[in-house]
Coordinates of C-alpha atoms in Angstrom, one line a residue:
M202 CA 170.9 40.4 89.2
I203 CA 173.1 37.7 87.7
A204 CA 170.0 35.6 87.0
L205 CA 168.4 38.5 85.3
M206 CA 171.4 39.2 83.1
K207 CA 171.6 35.5 82.1
H208 CA 167.9 35.7 81.2
I209 CA 168.5 38.8 79.0
L210 CA 171.5 37.2 77.4
L211 CA 169.5 34.0 76.6
T212 CA 166.7 36.0 75.1
L213 CA 169.0 38.0 72.9
T214 CA 170.7 34.8 71.8
L215 CA 167.4 33.2 70.8
A216 CA 166.3 36.4 69.0
C217 CA 169.6 36.4 67.0
A218 CA 169.1 32.7 66.1
L219 CA 165.6 33.4 64.9
V220 CA 166.7 36.3 62.7
S221 CA 169.5 34.2 61.3
S222 CA 167.2 31.4 60.5
L223 CA 164.9 33.8 58.7
Y224 CA 167.6 35.3 56.5
A225 CA 170.0 32.4 56.0
Q226 CA 168.7 30.5 53.0
T227 CA 170.5 27.5 51.6
I228 CA 171.6 27.7 48.0
Y229 CA 171.0 24.3 46.4
T230 CA 173.2 23.2 43.5
S231 CA 171.7 19.8 43.1
I232 CA 168.1 19.3 41.9
S233 CA 167.7 16.0 43.8
D234 CA 168.9 17.7 47.1
A235 CA 166.5 20.6 46.5
V236 CA 163.6 18.1 45.9
Q237 CA 164.4 16.2 49.1
N238 CA 164.0 19.5 50.9
K239 CA 161.3 21.0 48.7
E240 CA 159.4 22.5 51.6
E241 CA 162.3 24.8 52.5
A242 CA 164.1 25.1 49.1
R243 CA 164.0 28.7 47.9
I244 CA 167.2 29.0 45.8
L245 CA 168.5 26.6 43.2
H246 CA 171.6 27.2 41.1
I247 CA 172.3 24.5 38.4
P248 CA 176.0 24.7 37.7
S249 CA 177.8 24.9 34.3
G250 CA 178.1 21.6 32.5
S251 CA 174.9 20.2 33.8
K252 CA 172.3 18.7 31.5
V253 CA 168.7 19.7 32.3
S254 CA 166.4 17.0 31.0
V255 CA 162.6 16.7 30.9
A256 CA 162.7 14.7 34.0
D257 CA 164.8 17.3 35.7
W258 CA 162.2 20.0 34.8
R259 CA 159.5 17.8 36.4
D260 CA 161.5 17.8 39.6
I261 CA 162.3 21.5 39.5
T262 CA 158.6 22.4 39.1
Q263 CA 157.8 20.5 42.3
L264 CA 159.6 23.3 44.1
E265 CA 156.6 25.6 44.2
G266 CA 158.2 27.8 46.9
L267 CA 161.3 28.5 44.7
T268 CA 162.1 32.2 44.5
E269 CA 165.5 32.1 42.7
L270 CA 166.5 29.8 39.8
R271 CA 169.8 30.1 37.9
I272 CA 170.6 27.6 35.2
F273 CA 174.1 27.5 33.6
S274 CA 173.9 24.8 31.0
D275 CA 175.5 24.3 27.6
N276 CA 173.0 21.7 26.5
M277 CA 169.6 23.1 27.3
I278 CA 167.6 23.9 24.2
F279 CA 164.0 24.1 25.5
I280 CA 162.0 25.0 28.6
P281 CA 158.7 23.1 29.1
D282 CA 155.3 24.7 29.8
I283 CA 155.3 23.3 33.3
I284 CA 157.7 26.1 34.3
S285 CA 154.4 28.1 34.9
R286 CA 154.1 26.2 38.2
L287 CA 156.9 28.3 39.7
Q288 CA 154.6 31.2 40.6
A289 CA 156.8 32.3 43.5
L290 CA 159.8 32.9 41.2
E291 CA 161.4 36.3 41.6
V292 CA 164.8 35.8 40.1
L293 CA 165.4 33.8 36.9
E294 CA 168.8 33.5 35.1
I295 CA 169.3 31.3 32.1
Q296 CA 172.8 31.0 30.6
T297 CA 173.4 28.5 27.8
N298 CA 175.1 28.3 24.4
Q299 CA 172.0 27.2 22.5
D300 CA 169.0 29.0 21.1
V301 CA 166.2 28.2 23.5
K302 CA 162.6 27.4 22.5
W303 CA 160.5 29.5 24.9
P304 CA 157.0 28.6 26.0
E305 CA 155.7 32.1 25.6
E306 CA 152.4 31.8 27.5
A307 CA 154.0 29.9 30.3
M308 CA 156.8 32.4 30.7
E309 CA 154.4 35.3 30.5
S310 CA 152.5 33.8 33.5
L311 CA 155.5 34.3 35.7
Q312 CA 154.4 37.7 36.8
S313 CA 156.4 37.5 40.1
I314 CA 159.7 37.8 38.3
R315 CA 161.6 41.0 39.3
D316 CA 165.1 40.1 38.1
L317 CA 165.6 38.4 34.7
T318 CA 168.9 37.5 33.0
L319 CA 169.1 35.8 29.6
E320 CA 172.6 35.0 28.2
N321 CA 173.4 33.4 24.9
C322 CA 170.0 31.8 24.6
L323 CA 168.1 34.5 22.6
G324 CA 168.6 33.5 19.0
N325 CA 168.1 36.4 16.7
E326 CA 165.9 38.5 18.9
V327 CA 164.5 39.1 22.3
P328 CA 161.6 36.7 23.1
A329 CA 158.2 38.4 23.3
F330 CA 157.4 37.2 26.8
V331 CA 160.0 39.6 28.2
T332 CA 157.8 42.6 27.3
K333 CA 154.8 41.2 29.3
L334 CA 156.5 40.8 32.7
E335 CA 154.9 43.8 34.3
N336 CA 156.8 43.5 37.7
L337 CA 160.2 43.3 36.1
E338 CA 162.7 45.6 37.9
T339 CA 166.1 44.5 36.4
L340 CA 166.6 43.0 33.0
T341 CA 169.9 41.8 31.6
L342 CA 170.1 40.5 28.0
S343 CA 173.4 39.2 26.6
D344 CA 173.9 37.3 23.4
R345 CA 176.7 37.2 20.9
D346 CA 174.4 36.3 17.9
A347 CA 171.3 38.4 18.5
T348 CA 170.9 41.3 16.0
R349 CA 167.6 42.8 17.0
F350 CA 166.0 44.1 20.2
Q351 CA 162.3 43.3 19.7
A352 CA 159.9 46.2 19.4
P353 CA 157.4 47.5 20.2
F354 CA 158.2 47.2 23.9
S355 CA 155.6 47.6 26.6
P356 CA 156.4 50.4 29.1
L357 CA 157.5 48.0 31.9
A358 CA 156.8 50.7 34.4
K359 CA 158.7 49.2 37.3
L360 CA 161.9 48.5 35.3
Y361 CA 164.8 50.6 36.8
A362 CA 167.9 48.7 35.5
L363 CA 168.4 47.6 31.9
E364 CA 171.6 45.9 30.6
V365 CA 171.9 44.9 26.9
R366 CA 175.2 43.3 25.8
M367 CA 174.8 42.2 22.1
P368 CA 178.0 42.7 20.0
N369 CA 176.0 42.3 16.7
L370 CA 173.1 44.5 17.6
D371 CA 173.1 47.0 14.7
E372 CA 170.4 49.4 15.9
W373 CA 169.8 51.3 19.1
P374 CA 167.2 49.1 21.1
Q375 CA 163.8 50.3 19.9
G376 CA 161.2 51.2 22.4
I377 CA 163.4 51.5 25.5
Q378 CA 162.6 55.3 25.6
A379 CA 159.3 54.2 27.0
F380 CA 161.1 53.0 30.2
S381 CA 160.5 56.3 31.9
N382 CA 161.6 55.1 35.3
L383 CA 165.0 53.7 34.3
K384 CA 167.8 54.6 36.7
S385 CA 170.5 52.4 35.3
L386 CA 171.3 51.7 31.6
T387 CA 174.1 49.7 30.0
I388 CA 174.3 49.1 26.2
E389 CA 177.2 47.2 24.5
S390 CA 177.5 46.7 20.8
K391 CA 180.1 46.8 18.1
K392 CA 177.7 47.9 15.3
I393 CA 175.4 50.6 16.6
S394 CA 176.5 53.9 14.9
E395 CA 173.6 56.2 15.8
I396 CA 171.4 56.9 18.8
P397 CA 168.1 58.7 18.1
E398 CA 167.3 61.8 20.1
Q399 CA 165.1 61.1 23.1
E400 CA 162.3 63.6 23.0
N401 CA 161.6 63.7 26.7
G402 CA 164.9 62.4 27.9
W403 CA 165.5 60.1 30.9
L404 CA 165.3 62.5 33.7
K405 CA 165.7 59.7 36.4
L406 CA 168.8 58.1 35.0
E407 CA 171.6 57.8 37.6
N408 CA 174.0 55.3 35.9
V409 CA 174.8 55.1 32.2
T410 CA 177.4 52.7 30.6
L411 CA 177.9 52.8 26.8
H412 CA 180.4 50.4 25.1
L413 CA 179.6 51.3 21.4
E414 CA 182.6 50.8 19.1
S415 CA 181.0 52.4 16.0
L416 CA 179.0 55.2 17.6
T417 CA 179.8 58.6 16.0
F418 CA 177.4 60.9 17.8
L419 CA 176.0 60.8 21.3
P420 CA 172.9 62.9 21.9
A421 CA 172.8 65.2 25.0
S422 CA 169.4 63.8 26.0
L423 CA 171.1 60.5 27.1
I424 CA 173.2 62.4 29.6
P425 CA 170.8 64.1 32.0
P426 CA 171.9 66.2 35.0
S427 CA 170.7 63.4 37.4
L428 CA 173.6 61.1 36.5
Q429 CA 175.8 59.8 39.3
T430 CA 177.9 57.3 37.2
L431 CA 178.8 57.8 33.5
K432 CA 181.0 55.4 31.5
I433 CA 181.4 56.2 27.8
D434 CA 183.6 53.8 25.8
C435 CA 183.1 55.0 22.2
P436 CA 186.4 55.2 20.2
A437 CA 184.6 56.4 17.0
L438 CA 182.9 59.3 18.6
S439 CA 183.2 62.5 16.5
M440 CA 182.8 64.9 19.5
W441 CA 182.0 64.9 23.2
P442 CA 178.4 65.9 24.1
S443 CA 178.1 69.4 25.6
S444 CA 175.9 68.0 28.4
L445 CA 179.1 66.7 30.1
S446 CA 179.5 70.2 31.4
N447 CA 176.3 70.0 33.6
L448 CA 176.4 66.9 35.8
P449 CA 176.3 68.2 39.4
E450 CA 175.5 64.8 40.9
L451 CA 178.2 62.9 39.0
T452 CA 180.7 61.0 41.3
E453 CA 182.3 58.5 38.9
L454 CA 183.4 59.2 35.3
F455 CA 185.0 57.1 32.6
L456 CA 185.6 58.6 29.1
R457 CA 187.2 56.9 26.1
G458 CA 187.1 58.5 22.8
G459 CA 189.6 58.7 19.9
L460 CA 192.0 61.1 18.2
Q461 CA 189.1 62.5 16.1
T462 CA 186.9 63.2 19.1
G463 CA 188.5 66.5 20.0
P464 CA 189.2 68.2 23.4
M465 CA 187.0 67.2 26.3
P466 CA 184.5 69.9 27.4
S467 CA 184.8 71.5 30.8
L468 CA 183.9 69.5 33.9
A469 CA 183.4 72.6 36.0
G470 CA 179.8 71.6 36.7
S471 CA 180.7 68.2 38.1
V472 CA 181.4 69.4 41.6
S473 CA 180.6 66.1 43.2
L474 CA 183.1 64.1 41.1
R475 CA 185.2 61.6 43.1
S476 CA 186.8 59.4 40.4
A477 CA 187.7 60.1 36.8
V478 CA 189.4 57.9 34.2
F479 CA 190.3 59.4 30.8
F480 CA 191.2 57.0 28.0
D481 CA 192.4 58.3 24.5
V482 CA 191.1 61.8 25.5
E483 CA 192.6 65.1 24.3
M484 CA 192.7 67.0 27.6
P485 CA 192.1 70.8 27.4
G486 CA 194.1 73.4 29.2
K487 CA 192.7 75.7 31.8
E488 CA 189.2 74.9 30.5
S489 CA 189.2 71.4 32.0
G490 CA 187.2 72.6 35.0
L491 CA 189.0 70.0 37.2
D492 CA 189.9 72.8 39.7
R493 CA 186.2 72.9 40.6
C494 CA 186.2 69.2 41.5
T495 CA 187.8 69.7 44.9
G496 CA 186.5 66.4 46.3
M497 CA 188.3 64.3 43.6
E498 CA 190.1 61.3 45.0
E499 CA 191.3 59.5 41.9
I500 CA 192.4 60.6 38.4
R501 CA 193.9 58.4 35.8
F502 CA 195.0 59.3 32.3
Y503 CA 195.5 56.5 29.7
R504 CA 197.0 57.3 26.3
C505 CA 195.8 60.9 26.6
G506 CA 197.1 64.0 25.0
L507 CA 198.4 66.1 27.9
A508 CA 200.3 68.8 26.0
Q509 CA 197.8 71.5 26.8
F510 CA 196.7 70.2 30.2
D511 CA 197.1 72.6 33.0
W512 CA 198.5 70.7 36.0
K513 CA 197.8 73.8 38.2
S514 CA 194.1 72.7 38.1
L515 CA 195.0 69.8 40.4
R516 CA 196.8 71.9 43.1
G517 CA 193.7 72.4 45.3
I518 CA 192.8 68.7 45.2
S519 CA 194.0 66.0 47.7
L520 CA 194.3 63.0 45.4
A521 CA 194.5 59.4 46.7
I522 CA 195.6 58.2 43.3
L523 CA 197.1 59.9 40.2
G524 CA 197.9 57.7 37.2
V525 CA 199.6 58.8 34.0
H526 CA 199.7 55.8 31.6
H527 CA 201.4 56.0 28.2
C528 CA 200.3 59.6 27.6
T529 CA 201.8 62.1 25.1
G530 CA 202.9 65.7 25.8
V531 CA 203.5 65.2 29.5
N532 CA 205.4 67.9 31.3
Y533 CA 206.8 65.9 34.2
N534 CA 208.3 69.1 35.7
K535 CA 204.8 70.1 36.7
I536 CA 204.3 66.9 38.8
N537 CA 206.0 68.4 41.8
K538 CA 205.7 69.5 45.4
K539 CA 202.7 71.8 44.6
L540 CA 200.5 68.7 44.1
S541 CA 198.9 66.7 46.9
V542 CA 198.9 63.0 46.0
S543 CA 199.3 59.8 48.0
Q544 CA 199.8 57.2 45.2
L545 CA 201.4 58.1 41.9
I546 CA 201.6 55.8 38.9
I547 CA 203.6 56.6 35.8
Q548 CA 203.9 54.3 32.8
D549 CA 205.9 55.8 30.0
D550 CA 208.4 54.1 27.7
R551 CA 209.9 57.4 26.6
L552 CA 210.8 58.4 30.2
D553 CA 214.6 58.1 30.7
K554 CA 214.9 59.4 34.2
M555 CA 212.8 59.9 37.3
P556 CA 210.9 63.2 37.0
P557 CA 212.9 65.7 39.1
G558 CA 210.2 67.1 41.3
I559 CA 208.6 63.9 42.5
H560 CA 210.8 63.5 45.6
K561 CA 209.5 66.8 46.8
I562 CA 205.8 65.8 47.0
E563 CA 205.3 65.8 50.7
T564 CA 202.2 63.6 50.7
L565 CA 203.5 60.8 48.5
T566 CA 203.5 57.4 50.1
T567 CA 203.3 55.0 47.1
L568 CA 205.2 55.4 43.8
D569 CA 205.0 53.0 40.8
V570 CA 207.1 53.9 37.8
S571 CA 207.7 51.8 34.7
G572 CA 209.3 52.5 31.3
E573 CA 211.7 50.7 29.0
R574 CA 214.2 53.6 28.9
L575 CA 214.2 54.5 32.5
A576 CA 217.9 54.7 33.4
S577 CA 218.1 56.8 36.5
L578 CA 216.0 57.0 39.7
G579 CA 217.4 60.4 40.5
K580 CA 216.9 61.7 44.0
I581 CA 214.0 59.4 44.8
W582 CA 215.5 58.4 48.2
K583 CA 215.0 61.9 49.4
C584 CA 211.2 61.4 49.4
Q585 CA 210.9 61.0 53.1
S586 CA 207.1 60.2 53.1
L587 CA 207.6 57.3 50.7
S588 CA 206.6 53.9 52.1
S589 CA 206.4 51.8 48.9
L590 CA 208.4 52.1 45.6
T591 CA 208.0 50.0 42.5
V592 CA 210.1 50.3 39.4
A593 CA 209.1 47.9 36.7
R594 CA 209.8 46.9 33.1
T595 CA 212.9 48.9 32.5
E596 CA 215.7 47.8 30.3
A597 CA 218.1 50.7 30.9
L598 CA 218.5 50.8 34.7
K599 CA 221.9 49.2 35.6
S600 CA 222.3 50.3 39.2
L601 CA 220.4 51.8 42.1
P602 CA 221.5 55.2 43.5
E603 CA 223.5 55.3 46.8
L604 CA 221.6 56.1 50.0
K605 CA 223.0 58.9 52.1
P606 CA 222.6 58.5 55.9
G607 CA 219.0 59.2 57.1
L608 CA 217.3 58.7 53.8
G609 CA 214.7 56.1 53.0
R610 CA 213.8 55.7 56.7
N611 CA 210.1 55.1 56.0
L612 CA 210.3 52.8 53.1
E613 CA 208.6 49.5 53.8
E614 CA 208.3 48.0 50.3
L615 CA 210.8 48.1 47.4
H616 CA 210.1 46.2 44.2
I617 CA 212.6 46.5 41.3
W618 CA 212.1 44.7 37.9
A619 CA 215.1 45.9 35.8
Y620 CA 216.4 43.6 33.2
S621 CA 219.8 45.2 33.0
L622 CA 220.3 45.8 36.7
Q623 CA 223.7 44.5 37.7
T624 CA 224.5 45.8 41.2
V625 CA 222.8 47.0 44.3
P626 CA 224.6 49.4 46.7
E627 CA 225.7 48.4 50.1
S628 CA 223.8 51.3 51.5
I629 CA 220.5 49.5 50.9
G630 CA 221.1 48.2 54.4
Q631 CA 220.0 51.7 55.6
L632 CA 216.3 50.9 54.7
V633 CA 215.8 49.6 58.2
Q634 CA 212.0 49.6 57.9
L635 CA 211.9 47.5 54.8
R636 CA 209.5 44.5 55.1
R637 CA 209.2 43.4 51.5
L638 CA 212.0 43.5 48.9
T639 CA 211.9 42.3 45.3
L640 CA 215.0 42.5 43.0
R641 CA 214.7 41.0 39.6
A642 CA 217.1 41.2 36.7
D643 CA 218.5 39.0 33.9
Q644 CA 221.9 38.6 35.7
F645 CA 223.2 40.3 38.8
R646 CA 227.0 40.8 39.1
S647 CA 226.9 41.2 42.8
L648 CA 224.6 41.7 45.8
P649 CA 225.6 43.4 49.0
G650 CA 225.9 41.5 52.3
S651 CA 223.9 44.3 54.0
L652 CA 220.7 42.6 52.7
W653 CA 221.0 40.3 55.7
G654 CA 221.0 43.2 58.0
L655 CA 217.5 44.2 57.2
S656 CA 216.0 42.8 60.4
N657 CA 212.4 43.8 59.6
L658 CA 212.4 42.0 56.3
E659 CA 209.5 39.5 55.9
D660 CA 209.4 38.8 52.2
L661 CA 212.5 38.6 50.0
V662 CA 212.3 37.8 46.2
L663 CA 215.5 37.6 44.2
G664 CA 215.5 36.9 40.4
G665 CA 218.5 36.5 38.2
V666 CA 220.8 35.6 41.1
S667 CA 223.3 32.8 40.6
P668 CA 224.7 31.0 43.6
E669 CA 228.1 32.7 43.4
V670 CA 226.5 36.1 43.5
M671 CA 224.4 35.4 46.6
P672 CA 225.9 37.5 49.4
D673 CA 227.5 35.7 52.4
S674 CA 225.4 36.3 55.6
S675 CA 228.6 36.8 57.5
T676 CA 229.2 40.1 55.6
K677 CA 226.0 41.7 56.7
G678 CA 226.2 45.4 57.4

């Protein structure tokens, strides 16, 4: 039996070794090293700062089994015809700061390429060979100078991911509506102001990211019901597309508009939503539809208008993270025990005291509050579920509240950055579970000796503490 077990173990070990050898491929970063091992070299990454000469290209094209080639060079201005020898190439990435002279016919012959990335090497327009790579599945084009996306484009029937990052592109990329099998689309430009209606739409799109600073109108056809991820960063948008209300598969949402965009439409149809970030969005009242998104895990509001927002819409949701960052019209009285949230983040320079109902949130474990005018932490020690408290960037807080016996028993992390903080109460020694403590101020007047009694403390950071203020360890509580 023992012999049999040993035999089985040896067989499994050899099998695992064989699988590892098949899948573990060396990434070469030296052309000479790759050439020395050309029979097994499959991946070559030429690092930034390298010069790729004609002789280097002769060496590279000896690697006929190469499947992945990535070149990061500030000096490369041409690619020779002999690149056509790399017929096994599946992944090609070229990053340089020069306009590259492309051997069109040689590049077109590389029909095995599935993944193509061209960055800062396009000149004024996309090279024609890109349109002829019939097996292309993912295409990334990034260039700070390019102004045109060459048309007409061949259908590229296998293309499922397209990323175009061109700040100076002044028109919506022509011809991409022919990519009927696209699942992921990213377009970034500072100058595109219009998107034409898509007659048939992109019914297979799952991920859309738009960073378009000048866009004023977003057609509904670009937001099909099949979307799972949607990121709209369009500060000049005149109105939100109505199709936002019908995205049943959506799990991740990022919306950034402007003051002129108007209230966001209802998200009642986005029943699968898990994460939502709103940036410069005027949030509606009861019409937000968030009460239907019961699986939501994270909501963040950045510089949003929340005067009309109905906080009751969040009562039936167990949030892992709720963030309120520099928003207007916030009714902090509504952030209370009726909400279920684990981590709460508040950034508000107009906030002068800790919101009164926060300490009653029974699920709250992490609280991060910052604001220049914050002068009082109120009853925060009464939050028995709290394990981490951070108070940052306040100029008005001069002292921490006293701890009554039995409070703060579960607090493990306390981080205070308060420029005007002068004293810390002796009762801080009651935070017996504290493992990490940060106290930073411009100039402390005194610190309690009970700090030395925190026996579980692993990390202590004190800022603005002169030697004469440092507590004597003999006075520990």
